[in-house]
Short mmCIF file of C-alpha atoms in Angstrom, two decimals:
data_model
loop_
_atom_site.label_atom_id
_atom_site.label_comp_id
_atom_site.label_asym_id
_atom_site.label_seq_id
_atom_site.Cartn_x
_atom_site.Cartn_y
_atom_site.Cartn_z
CA MET A 1 20.89 -60.50 -10.54
CA THR A 2 21.46 -59.72 -14.30
CA LEU A 3 21.97 -56.40 -15.84
CA LYS A 4 19.30 -57.21 -18.08
CA ARG A 5 16.48 -57.60 -15.00
CA LYS A 6 17.74 -54.48 -13.59
CA CYS A 7 17.23 -52.62 -16.19
CA ARG A 8 13.71 -54.25 -16.53
CA ARG A 9 12.63 -53.98 -13.20
CA PHE A 10 13.94 -50.01 -13.13
CA LEU A 11 11.54 -49.62 -16.33
CA VAL A 12 8.56 -51.25 -14.63
CA PHE A 13 9.65 -48.90 -11.62
CA LEU A 14 9.46 -45.77 -13.56
CA LYS A 15 6.13 -46.43 -15.65
CA ILE A 16 4.62 -47.38 -12.38
CA ASN A 17 5.86 -43.55 -10.48
CA PHE A 18 7.15 -41.39 -13.72
CA LYS A 19 2.97 -40.01 -13.90
CA TYR A 20 3.59 -39.10 -10.29
CA ASP A 21 6.95 -38.29 -9.45
CA PHE A 22 8.32 -36.35 -12.44
CA PRO A 23 4.89 -33.47 -12.04
CA ALA A 24 6.12 -33.37 -8.52
CA SER A 25 9.55 -33.12 -9.92
CA ILE A 26 8.11 -29.75 -11.79
CA VAL A 27 6.73 -27.96 -8.49
CA VAL A 28 9.59 -29.03 -6.30
CA PHE A 29 12.06 -27.55 -9.02
CA LEU A 30 9.90 -24.47 -9.41
CA VAL A 31 10.68 -24.03 -5.41
CA ALA A 32 13.97 -24.81 -5.68
CA VAL A 33 15.14 -22.28 -7.96
CA PRO A 34 14.62 -18.80 -5.83
CA LEU A 35 15.79 -20.43 -2.73
CA CYS A 36 18.92 -21.72 -4.38
CA LEU A 37 19.60 -18.03 -5.80
CA GLY A 38 18.47 -16.64 -2.61
CA ILE A 39 20.72 -18.80 0.00
CA SER A 40 23.73 -17.94 -2.04
CA LEU A 41 22.89 -14.04 -1.99
CA ALA A 42 21.90 -14.48 1.63
CA SER A 43 25.27 -16.53 2.48
CA GLY A 44 27.53 -13.96 0.97
CA THR A 45 28.70 -16.04 -2.19
CA GLU A 46 27.75 -15.56 -6.29
CA ILE A 47 24.31 -17.43 -6.80
CA ARG A 48 25.84 -20.07 -8.90
CA THR A 49 27.14 -21.65 -5.51
CA GLY A 50 23.40 -22.02 -4.44
CA LEU A 51 22.46 -23.79 -8.10
CA ILE A 52 25.97 -26.19 -8.13
CA ALA A 53 24.62 -27.43 -4.91
CA GLY A 54 20.62 -27.98 -5.88
CA ILE A 55 21.65 -29.44 -8.98
CA VAL A 56 24.01 -31.90 -6.45
CA GLY A 57 21.33 -32.43 -3.91
CA GLY A 58 18.51 -33.60 -6.46
CA ILE A 59 20.89 -36.00 -8.44
CA ILE A 60 23.74 -37.36 -6.24
CA VAL A 61 21.87 -36.86 -3.38
CA GLY A 62 19.05 -37.99 -4.58
CA TYR A 63 20.26 -41.14 -6.14
CA PHE A 64 22.18 -42.59 -2.63
CA SER A 65 19.96 -41.72 -0.20
CA GLY A 66 17.37 -44.03 0.77
CA SER A 67 14.65 -41.84 1.63
CA HIS A 68 11.47 -41.74 -0.88
CA VAL A 69 11.04 -38.33 -0.60
CA SER A 70 13.39 -35.92 1.03
CA VAL A 71 14.81 -33.68 -1.40
CA SER A 72 18.62 -31.89 -0.35
CA GLY A 73 20.02 -28.86 -1.30
CA PRO A 74 21.44 -25.62 0.04
CA ALA A 75 19.46 -24.67 3.35
CA ALA A 76 18.51 -21.48 5.51
CA GLY A 77 19.73 -22.92 8.38
CA LEU A 78 23.46 -23.41 6.61
CA VAL A 79 23.88 -19.17 5.88
CA VAL A 80 24.79 -18.46 9.05
CA VAL A 81 27.73 -21.28 8.90
CA VAL A 82 28.88 -20.22 5.24
CA SER A 83 28.97 -16.78 6.07
CA GLN A 84 31.28 -17.62 9.53
CA GLY A 85 33.32 -20.35 7.83
CA ILE A 86 33.91 -17.74 5.07
CA HIS A 87 35.18 -14.62 8.07
CA ILE A 88 36.89 -17.53 9.71
CA LEU A 89 39.12 -18.57 6.61
CA ASP A 90 40.02 -14.86 6.16
CA GLY A 91 37.73 -14.52 3.06
CA SER A 92 38.88 -17.89 1.64
CA PHE A 93 36.17 -19.38 -0.44
CA THR A 94 38.08 -21.69 -1.76
CA GLY A 95 39.48 -22.53 1.69
CA PHE A 96 36.05 -23.16 2.71
CA LEU A 97 35.14 -25.40 -0.31
CA LEU A 98 38.16 -27.21 0.90
CA ALA A 99 36.59 -27.40 4.56
CA THR A 100 32.98 -28.35 3.04
CA VAL A 101 34.52 -31.64 1.32
CA ILE A 102 36.21 -32.59 4.55
CA ALA A 103 32.71 -32.24 6.27
CA GLY A 104 31.14 -34.82 3.33
CA ILE A 105 33.99 -37.05 4.53
CA LEU A 106 33.05 -36.11 8.32
CA GLN A 107 29.12 -36.94 7.44
CA PHE A 108 29.90 -40.10 5.54
CA TYR A 109 31.89 -41.73 8.88
CA PHE A 110 29.21 -40.35 10.79
CA GLY A 111 27.01 -42.45 9.10
CA TYR A 112 29.70 -45.69 8.65
CA ILE A 113 29.64 -46.06 13.00
CA LYS A 114 25.47 -45.40 12.53
CA ALA A 115 25.41 -42.07 14.27
CA GLY A 116 22.01 -41.90 12.54
CA VAL A 117 20.74 -43.20 15.94
CA ILE A 118 20.47 -40.36 17.35
CA SER A 119 17.61 -38.77 15.10
CA GLN A 120 15.41 -41.27 17.06
CA PHE A 121 15.52 -39.45 20.19
CA PHE A 122 14.04 -36.41 18.63
CA PRO A 123 10.76 -36.69 20.54
CA SER A 124 7.72 -36.54 18.18
CA SER A 125 6.04 -32.99 19.87
CA VAL A 126 9.49 -31.54 18.57
CA ILE A 127 9.92 -32.69 15.14
CA LYS A 128 5.67 -31.46 14.37
CA GLY A 129 6.57 -28.29 16.07
CA PHE A 130 9.61 -27.75 13.74
CA LEU A 131 7.78 -28.64 10.49
CA ALA A 132 4.68 -26.05 12.39
CA SER A 133 7.11 -23.48 12.68
CA ILE A 134 8.40 -24.03 9.40
CA GLY A 135 5.18 -23.20 7.98
CA VAL A 136 4.48 -20.38 9.97
CA ILE A 137 8.12 -19.03 8.62
CA LEU A 138 7.32 -19.73 5.13
CA ILE A 139 3.83 -17.42 5.24
CA LEU A 140 5.10 -14.33 7.23
CA LYS A 141 7.72 -14.19 5.12
CA GLN A 142 6.02 -14.65 1.57
CA ILE A 143 4.14 -11.43 2.81
CA PRO A 144 6.59 -9.18 1.60
CA HIS A 145 7.04 -10.59 -1.82
CA ALA A 146 2.93 -10.79 -1.84
CA PHE A 147 2.96 -7.25 -2.31
CA GLY A 148 5.90 -6.27 -4.16
CA TYR A 149 8.76 -6.39 -1.38
CA ASP A 150 11.28 -8.22 -2.30
CA ILE A 151 14.44 -6.30 -0.74
CA ASP A 152 15.47 -9.92 1.95
CA PRO A 153 15.91 -12.81 -0.72
CA GLU A 154 13.49 -15.87 -1.04
CA GLY A 155 15.17 -18.49 1.16
CA ASP A 156 15.90 -16.65 4.18
CA GLU A 157 13.91 -18.00 6.98
CA SER A 158 16.02 -16.78 10.08
CA PHE A 159 14.24 -14.49 12.47
CA SER A 160 16.93 -11.57 11.84
CA GLN A 161 17.17 -10.89 8.45
CA ILE A 162 19.93 -10.02 6.16
CA ASP A 163 18.71 -6.81 5.54
CA GLY A 164 18.90 -5.64 8.76
CA LYS A 165 15.14 -6.52 9.44
CA ASN A 166 13.68 -9.51 10.89
CA THR A 167 10.85 -11.40 10.32
CA PHE A 168 8.18 -8.56 11.81
CA THR A 169 9.53 -5.20 11.34
CA GLU A 170 9.98 -6.66 7.59
CA LEU A 171 6.16 -6.33 7.38
CA LEU A 172 6.08 -2.85 8.52
CA GLU A 173 7.72 -1.95 5.77
CA ILE A 174 5.12 -3.02 3.22
CA THR A 175 3.17 -0.52 3.21
CA ASN A 176 6.04 2.26 1.51
CA ASN A 177 6.89 -0.28 -0.67
CA ILE A 178 3.82 -1.49 -2.30
CA GLU A 179 3.94 -2.90 -6.06
CA PRO A 180 -0.06 -3.11 -7.19
CA THR A 181 1.34 -5.67 -10.20
CA ALA A 182 2.29 -7.74 -7.70
CA VAL A 183 -0.66 -8.03 -5.53
CA PHE A 184 -2.61 -9.36 -8.33
CA ILE A 185 -0.38 -11.44 -9.42
CA SER A 186 -0.18 -13.13 -5.47
CA ILE A 187 -3.90 -13.55 -5.16
CA LEU A 188 -4.04 -15.02 -8.75
CA SER A 189 -1.89 -16.93 -7.75
CA LEU A 190 -3.26 -18.31 -4.96
CA PHE A 191 -6.97 -18.43 -6.71
CA LEU A 192 -5.47 -20.12 -9.33
CA ILE A 193 -3.99 -23.05 -7.54
CA LEU A 194 -7.36 -23.66 -5.41
CA PHE A 195 -9.13 -23.36 -7.93
CA TRP A 196 -6.86 -26.15 -9.99
CA ASP A 197 -6.45 -28.37 -7.46
CA ASN A 198 -9.84 -28.65 -6.40
CA GLY A 199 -11.93 -27.61 -9.64
CA ILE A 200 -9.93 -27.94 -12.95
CA LYS A 201 -8.01 -31.69 -12.27
CA LYS A 202 -10.55 -32.79 -10.89
CA ARG A 203 -13.54 -32.21 -13.16
CA PHE A 204 -11.09 -32.69 -16.08
CA SER A 205 -8.52 -35.89 -16.38
CA VAL A 206 -6.80 -34.47 -19.32
CA PHE A 207 -5.32 -31.55 -16.86
CA LYS A 208 -4.81 -34.32 -13.69
CA ASN A 209 -0.56 -34.56 -14.30
CA ILE A 210 -0.25 -30.62 -14.81
CA PRO A 211 1.12 -29.19 -11.24
CA SER A 212 -0.99 -26.28 -10.45
CA SER A 213 1.85 -24.93 -9.62
CA LEU A 214 3.66 -24.50 -12.87
CA VAL A 215 -0.08 -23.12 -14.23
CA VAL A 216 0.71 -20.31 -11.24
CA VAL A 217 4.05 -19.60 -12.60
CA ILE A 218 3.15 -19.17 -16.53
CA ALA A 219 -0.11 -17.08 -15.88
CA GLY A 220 2.36 -15.18 -13.54
CA ILE A 221 4.56 -14.57 -16.26
CA ILE A 222 1.90 -13.48 -18.86
CA MET A 223 0.36 -10.90 -16.50
CA ASN A 224 3.17 -8.74 -16.48
CA GLN A 225 4.11 -9.25 -19.58
CA ILE A 226 0.97 -7.87 -20.45
CA ALA A 227 1.85 -5.24 -17.64
CA LEU A 228 4.81 -4.20 -18.89
CA LEU A 229 3.86 -3.58 -23.06
CA TYR A 230 0.34 -1.84 -21.84
CA PHE A 231 1.07 -0.12 -18.88
CA SER A 232 5.05 0.01 -18.69
CA ASP A 233 5.06 1.96 -15.13
CA MET A 234 2.79 -0.94 -13.63
CA GLY A 235 5.45 -4.05 -15.23
CA LEU A 236 8.05 -5.53 -12.53
CA LYS A 237 11.03 -5.19 -13.23
CA GLU A 238 14.29 -7.33 -12.77
CA LYS A 239 14.47 -6.87 -9.24
CA HIS A 240 11.22 -8.42 -8.31
CA LEU A 241 11.77 -10.91 -10.94
CA VAL A 242 14.16 -14.33 -10.79
CA GLN A 243 17.35 -13.66 -11.36
CA PHE A 244 18.79 -16.87 -13.29
CA PRO A 245 22.19 -16.91 -14.83
CA ILE A 246 22.23 -18.16 -18.76
CA MET A 247 24.19 -20.66 -20.27
CA GLU A 248 25.26 -20.18 -23.94
CA ARG A 249 27.63 -22.73 -24.56
CA THR A 250 29.40 -25.91 -22.41
CA SER A 251 32.48 -24.18 -21.72
CA ASP A 252 30.14 -21.37 -19.79
CA PHE A 253 29.26 -23.82 -17.69
CA LEU A 254 32.68 -25.01 -16.99
CA GLN A 255 33.27 -21.73 -15.88
CA LEU A 256 30.63 -21.77 -13.41
CA LEU A 257 32.90 -24.42 -11.01
CA SER A 258 35.13 -23.16 -8.76
CA TYR A 259 37.48 -25.79 -6.56
CA PRO A 260 39.04 -26.35 -3.38
CA ASP A 261 42.14 -24.79 -2.27
CA PHE A 262 43.92 -28.40 -1.15
CA SER A 263 46.70 -26.04 -0.29
CA GLN A 264 45.04 -25.61 3.27
CA ILE A 265 44.97 -29.04 3.72
CA TYR A 266 47.27 -28.17 7.12
CA ASN A 267 45.75 -25.29 8.08
CA ILE A 268 43.99 -26.09 11.15
CA LYS A 269 41.08 -23.50 11.20
CA VAL A 270 39.42 -25.30 8.15
CA TYR A 271 39.23 -28.33 10.14
CA GLU A 272 37.14 -26.15 12.68
CA VAL A 273 35.30 -24.93 9.93
CA ALA A 274 34.69 -28.56 8.58
CA PHE A 275 33.44 -29.99 11.80
CA LEU A 276 30.22 -26.84 12.14
CA ILE A 277 29.45 -28.13 8.45
CA ALA A 278 29.48 -31.63 9.47
CA PHE A 279 27.62 -31.72 12.88
CA VAL A 280 25.02 -28.15 12.00
CA ALA A 281 24.35 -30.30 8.36
CA SER A 282 23.89 -33.26 9.70
CA ILE A 283 21.31 -32.69 12.37
CA GLU A 284 19.11 -30.78 10.25
CA SER A 285 18.89 -33.30 7.43
CA LEU A 286 18.40 -36.02 10.29
CA LEU A 287 15.60 -33.56 11.71
CA SER A 288 14.17 -33.00 7.77
CA LEU A 289 14.15 -36.79 7.36
CA GLU A 290 12.19 -37.66 10.69
CA ALA A 291 9.94 -34.75 8.95
CA SER A 292 9.50 -35.80 6.27
CA GLU A 293 8.07 -39.49 7.91
CA LYS A 294 5.64 -37.77 9.33
CA ILE A 295 4.34 -35.99 6.15
CA ASP A 296 5.32 -38.79 4.31
CA PRO A 297 1.23 -40.63 3.53
CA LEU A 298 2.96 -43.77 2.94
CA LYS A 299 4.87 -43.75 6.24
CA ARG A 300 7.74 -44.89 5.27
CA ILE A 301 10.40 -45.53 7.28
CA SER A 302 14.12 -44.73 5.75
CA SER A 303 17.85 -45.69 7.26
CA SER A 304 19.40 -42.07 8.67
CA HIS A 305 22.59 -43.84 8.69
CA GLN A 306 22.02 -44.24 5.16
CA GLU A 307 20.74 -40.36 5.31
CA LEU A 308 23.91 -39.14 6.03
CA LYS A 309 26.40 -41.30 3.60
CA ALA A 310 23.86 -39.60 1.57
CA GLN A 311 24.85 -36.38 2.61
CA GLY A 312 28.37 -36.89 3.01
CA ILE A 313 28.60 -37.76 -0.40
CA GLY A 314 26.97 -34.88 -1.81
CA ASN A 315 28.97 -32.68 0.31
CA ILE A 316 32.08 -34.22 -0.66
CA THR A 317 30.69 -33.65 -4.62
CA SER A 318 29.09 -29.64 -3.73
CA GLY A 319 32.45 -28.94 -2.44
CA LEU A 320 34.86 -30.54 -4.96
CA LEU A 321 32.39 -28.50 -7.85
CA GLY A 322 32.32 -24.88 -5.95
CA GLY A 323 28.62 -25.40 -4.41
CA LEU A 324 27.63 -24.50 -1.10
CA PRO A 325 27.30 -27.42 1.68
CA ILE A 326 23.91 -29.12 1.54
CA THR A 327 21.64 -31.32 3.61
CA SER A 328 18.30 -32.18 3.97
CA VAL A 329 15.60 -29.37 3.02
CA ILE A 330 12.02 -29.50 4.68
CA VAL A 331 10.31 -27.05 2.22
CA ARG A 332 11.70 -28.92 -0.60
CA THR A 333 10.32 -32.04 0.89
CA SER A 334 7.13 -30.58 1.55
CA ALA A 335 6.99 -29.09 -1.85
CA ASN A 336 8.16 -32.87 -3.18
CA VAL A 337 4.78 -34.78 -0.49
CA ILE A 338 2.45 -32.17 -1.08
CA ALA A 339 3.03 -32.81 -4.95
CA GLY A 340 2.02 -36.58 -4.71
CA SER A 341 5.73 -38.16 -4.91
CA ARG A 342 5.74 -41.77 -4.83
CA SER A 343 9.85 -41.65 -4.93
CA LYS A 344 12.99 -40.50 -4.79
CA LEU A 345 12.76 -40.16 -8.92
CA SER A 346 11.14 -36.72 -8.13
CA THR A 347 14.35 -35.52 -6.19
CA ILE A 348 16.64 -36.71 -8.88
CA PHE A 349 14.38 -35.02 -11.72
CA HIS A 350 14.46 -31.75 -10.21
CA GLY A 351 18.47 -31.63 -10.13
CA ILE A 352 18.00 -32.71 -13.64
CA LEU A 353 15.70 -29.82 -14.11
CA ILE A 354 18.15 -27.06 -12.64
CA LEU A 355 20.86 -28.53 -14.61
CA LEU A 356 19.41 -28.72 -17.70
CA SER A 357 17.69 -24.55 -17.05
CA LEU A 358 21.30 -23.65 -17.24
CA PHE A 359 21.46 -24.26 -20.80
CA PHE A 360 17.83 -24.58 -22.26
CA PHE A 361 15.44 -22.50 -20.70
CA GLY A 362 16.87 -19.82 -17.98
CA LYS A 363 15.90 -17.26 -20.12
CA ILE A 364 12.44 -18.15 -19.15
CA LEU A 365 13.05 -18.17 -15.56
CA ASN A 366 14.10 -14.94 -15.51
CA PHE A 367 10.52 -13.77 -15.85
CA ILE A 368 9.12 -15.45 -13.23
CA PRO A 369 7.68 -13.11 -10.96
CA PHE A 370 8.40 -13.45 -7.15
CA ALA A 371 5.17 -12.64 -6.55
CA SER A 372 3.76 -15.41 -8.97
CA LEU A 373 5.73 -18.06 -6.08
CA VAL A 374 3.46 -16.64 -3.44
CA GLY A 375 0.88 -18.92 -3.62
CA ILE A 376 2.67 -21.77 -3.96
CA LEU A 377 4.98 -21.41 -0.95
CA ILE A 378 1.73 -20.36 1.41
CA ILE A 379 -0.02 -22.68 0.20
CA ILE A 380 2.62 -25.33 1.11
CA GLY A 381 2.78 -23.55 4.67
CA TYR A 382 -0.90 -23.71 5.47
CA LYS A 383 -0.40 -27.40 5.36
CA LEU A 384 2.46 -27.64 7.34
CA THR A 385 1.24 -25.49 10.05
CA ASN A 386 -3.14 -25.79 9.71
CA ILE A 387 -5.34 -25.07 12.48
CA SER A 388 -6.27 -29.48 12.54
CA LEU A 389 -2.13 -29.82 13.90
CA TYR A 390 -2.69 -27.97 16.77
CA LYS A 391 -6.14 -29.25 17.69
CA GLU A 392 -4.20 -32.20 17.63
CA MET A 393 -1.13 -31.56 19.92
CA TYR A 394 -3.57 -30.03 22.34
CA LYS A 395 -5.62 -32.98 22.96
CA LYS A 396 -2.77 -35.31 23.49
CA GLY A 397 -1.72 -33.10 26.74
CA TRP A 398 0.94 -30.17 28.28
CA ASP A 399 3.68 -32.85 28.23
CA GLN A 400 3.26 -32.61 24.60
CA PHE A 401 1.44 -29.34 23.75
CA ILE A 402 4.19 -27.47 25.60
CA PRO A 403 7.37 -28.98 23.48
CA PHE A 404 5.47 -28.52 20.39
CA ILE A 405 4.61 -25.08 20.51
CA VAL A 406 7.81 -23.81 22.42
CA THR A 407 9.94 -25.38 19.53
CA LEU A 408 7.12 -23.33 17.10
CA ILE A 409 8.32 -20.37 18.73
CA SER A 410 11.50 -20.52 19.64
CA ILE A 411 12.54 -21.75 16.14
CA LEU A 412 10.22 -19.06 14.80
CA LEU A 413 12.56 -16.07 17.00
CA SER A 414 15.81 -17.80 16.22
CA ASN A 415 17.10 -20.03 13.47
CA ILE A 416 16.38 -23.98 13.43
CA ILE A 417 19.06 -24.95 15.46
CA ILE A 418 19.10 -23.17 18.22
CA GLY A 419 15.05 -23.06 18.49
CA ILE A 420 15.18 -27.06 17.82
CA SER A 421 17.31 -27.33 20.56
CA ILE A 422 15.48 -25.30 23.26
CA GLY A 423 12.27 -27.82 22.03
CA PHE A 424 14.89 -30.61 22.45
CA ILE A 425 15.89 -29.78 26.35
CA VAL A 426 11.83 -28.63 27.09
CA GLY A 427 11.11 -32.15 25.32
CA ILE A 428 13.55 -34.91 27.24
CA PHE A 429 12.40 -32.38 30.68
CA PHE A 430 8.84 -34.03 30.24
CA VAL A 431 9.16 -37.38 28.95
CA ILE A 432 12.16 -37.55 31.71
CA LYS A 433 9.36 -36.20 34.44
CA SER A 434 6.53 -38.99 33.15
CA ASN A 435 7.99 -41.89 32.20
CA TYR A 436 11.01 -44.01 32.80
CA TYR A 437 12.95 -46.57 30.75
CA LYS A 438 12.09 -50.13 30.29
CA SER A 439 13.49 -52.82 27.69
CA ILE A 440 11.45 -54.20 24.59
CA ILE A 441 12.24 -58.21 24.48
CA PHE A 442 12.71 -58.93 20.56
CA THR A 443 12.34 -62.58 19.57
CA GLU A 444 12.29 -64.21 16.02
CA ASP A 445 12.21 -66.93 14.49
CA LYS A 446 13.85 -66.99 11.13
CA ASN A 447 13.02 -70.62 9.41
CA LYS A 448 8.76 -70.09 10.42
CA LYS A 449 9.18 -65.95 9.99
CA HIS A 450 7.55 -65.66 13.57
CA TYR A 451 8.31 -62.84 15.82
CA LEU A 452 7.26 -61.56 19.00
CA ILE A 453 7.56 -58.07 20.25
CA GLN A 454 6.87 -58.36 24.58
CA PHE A 455 5.98 -54.33 25.99
CA ARG A 456 7.24 -54.08 29.96
CA HIS A 457 4.78 -52.05 31.78
CA ASN A 458 6.03 -48.18 30.99
CA VAL A 459 6.94 -47.77 27.01
CA SER A 460 8.16 -43.91 26.98
CA PHE A 461 10.34 -42.29 23.57
CA LEU A 462 12.97 -43.60 24.75
CA ASN A 463 12.40 -46.59 23.04
CA LYS A 464 11.58 -45.45 19.88
CA SER A 465 14.79 -46.52 18.50
CA ILE A 466 14.27 -50.01 19.44
CA ILE A 467 11.21 -50.59 18.53
CA THR A 468 11.81 -49.00 15.08
CA GLU A 469 14.58 -51.70 14.54
CA SER A 470 12.47 -54.67 15.78
CA PHE A 471 9.88 -53.52 13.16
CA GLN A 472 12.53 -53.37 10.18
CA LYS A 473 14.04 -56.75 11.39
CA ILE A 474 10.38 -58.29 10.52
CA LYS A 475 10.41 -59.81 6.47
CA TYR A 476 7.75 -60.31 3.87
CA GLY A 477 4.87 -62.72 4.76
CA GLY A 478 5.89 -62.75 8.96
CA TYR A 479 3.64 -63.77 11.84
CA VAL A 480 4.45 -61.23 14.77
CA ILE A 481 2.78 -60.91 17.92
CA ILE A 482 3.12 -58.11 19.64
CA ASP A 483 2.63 -58.39 23.42
CA ALA A 484 1.46 -55.18 25.55
CA SER A 485 -0.41 -57.10 28.12
CA LYS A 486 1.48 -55.40 30.50
CA VAL A 487 1.74 -52.24 29.49
CA TYR A 488 0.13 -49.96 31.55
CA HIS A 489 1.42 -46.24 30.28
CA MET A 490 2.49 -45.90 26.37
CA ASP A 491 4.23 -42.86 25.20
CA GLU A 492 2.40 -40.97 22.06
CA ASP A 493 5.80 -41.32 19.74
CA ILE A 494 5.47 -45.30 20.61
CA ALA A 495 1.51 -45.06 19.91
CA GLU A 496 2.19 -43.88 16.66
CA ILE A 497 4.67 -46.14 15.53
CA ILE A 498 2.53 -49.24 16.30
CA ARG A 499 0.19 -47.42 14.27
CA ASP A 500 2.05 -46.81 11.28
CA PHE A 501 3.09 -50.39 11.32
CA VAL A 502 -0.61 -52.30 11.67
CA THR A 503 -1.30 -49.72 8.74
CA THR A 504 1.25 -50.64 6.83
CA GLY A 505 1.92 -54.39 7.40
CA HIS A 506 -0.95 -55.65 5.31
CA GLU A 507 1.49 -54.37 2.21
CA LYS A 508 4.15 -56.92 3.37
CA ARG A 509 1.67 -59.56 4.04
CA ILE A 510 2.16 -59.47 7.63
CA VAL A 511 0.28 -60.97 10.12
CA ILE A 512 -0.35 -59.24 13.14
CA GLU A 513 -1.98 -60.42 16.22
CA ILE A 514 -2.22 -57.83 19.52
CA LYS A 515 -2.48 -59.46 23.20
CA GLN A 516 -4.17 -57.59 25.50
CA THR A 517 -5.91 -57.74 29.15
CA HIS A 518 -8.61 -56.45 30.31
CA THR A 519 -7.12 -53.46 32.38
CA ASN A 520 -4.81 -52.04 29.84
CA ARG A 521 -6.82 -52.57 26.99
CA TYR A 522 -8.52 -49.12 26.85
CA ILE A 523 -4.71 -47.78 26.79
CA LEU A 524 -4.65 -49.37 22.87
CA GLU A 525 -7.84 -48.40 22.32
CA LYS A 526 -6.98 -44.62 23.32
CA TYR A 527 -4.19 -44.52 21.05
CA LYS A 528 -6.29 -46.30 18.11
CA ILE A 529 -4.24 -49.24 18.00
CA ILE A 530 -6.87 -51.57 18.65
#
């Protein structure tokens, strides 16, 4: 394909998606900035490290990732890894940057050897428990900010907080630290989001591409400035506002950067920390990738191997420039999806916005009250953990509901890695208890684009990987027969993959025929496949 043709295709792609992706990128940007700053503080590093990671996660990882909606940056799940890693290296942050670079190389290698396949072995119930837990955590963590109690920084998602309290004891401190203006702005932000999204945007087309998040932030700034001007004692001061570094010249940006200490290349501790970063960042990225596919309205599937490579390139770059380790982050990703993103352009645009803000509108960001972000994050949290999800999981039976709720509670009372590990063990127990592994037979005629997928008796969660790979092999305009005539038990995870394939298959002009018998037809009807 010629360069001219590639440019033409890109311009068409940009024209189609810009009206969706640019507004979404503004929402992600507004969510990402305070999280980048907060995670830097929670990690015990300078705030520049989080911003560099946010820029790299948006632009670099966004470009190389195969995901359409996933957004990367510094993550709360790596806060402990960063603080412990620096401690292991005797307080050397430049040594830690070297470990981050090596971790990136390891992640790229993981992707090269196709280690991303392990993402296919996370039960659907555990992934949904992970999403629901993030929603609950977002809501609980925003309540103190809603009252103006901003001791714990944005982005701290762990149960045990850096301020010495935990998620629940923090709530007990609110009554002694109420800021009336923060309460008013928080209520206003919630009201404005609901009013704007459900009223103004639907009634007046001129406003449909203006994100409610931007309206809320502007309103919060105006309200606080009015309070400072006319009721100086009521206005929110610096500790209640975003604290963004200001760049006056290009040389100021260069001073933000720091570089790895390559003299520690023979230090065995560097490699210990590097492996820890690579392991935790890879697991969290794969989890977030799986979760992003669950909430993507178009149900698009992306390569987990490509994601590991992209994360590796991102961590190499971030480490070389002085940034924190990077991973795919479900909070940013959720904000991206909910804001209506259609492609990876929104991810890249949000990284560019963080970079530009260092030079052009950093001063404006410093007027944003944390309280004005409360409504944005609470709405995102509610959509991740709405009551219909709990009803849906309960109706699917105990083998789905128990891993779901155990994962949710475990993450809420610990952190993502520990909580997912507990949920995974419980989920696997139920899978092994109720299912046996049976192979899937995939046959294809490449010339005629004809495909046959035969299921054997029990179709369990353990078959997720081979089924997903089989569907990915089916080409545009193909004819596929899904032979389920011998099936007498099907796992919900498999049914969900088939439903998604049937739903989106028409977009690729794929003709799908499902074979069943009178004896097993009820199974396919139960899972809404036919």
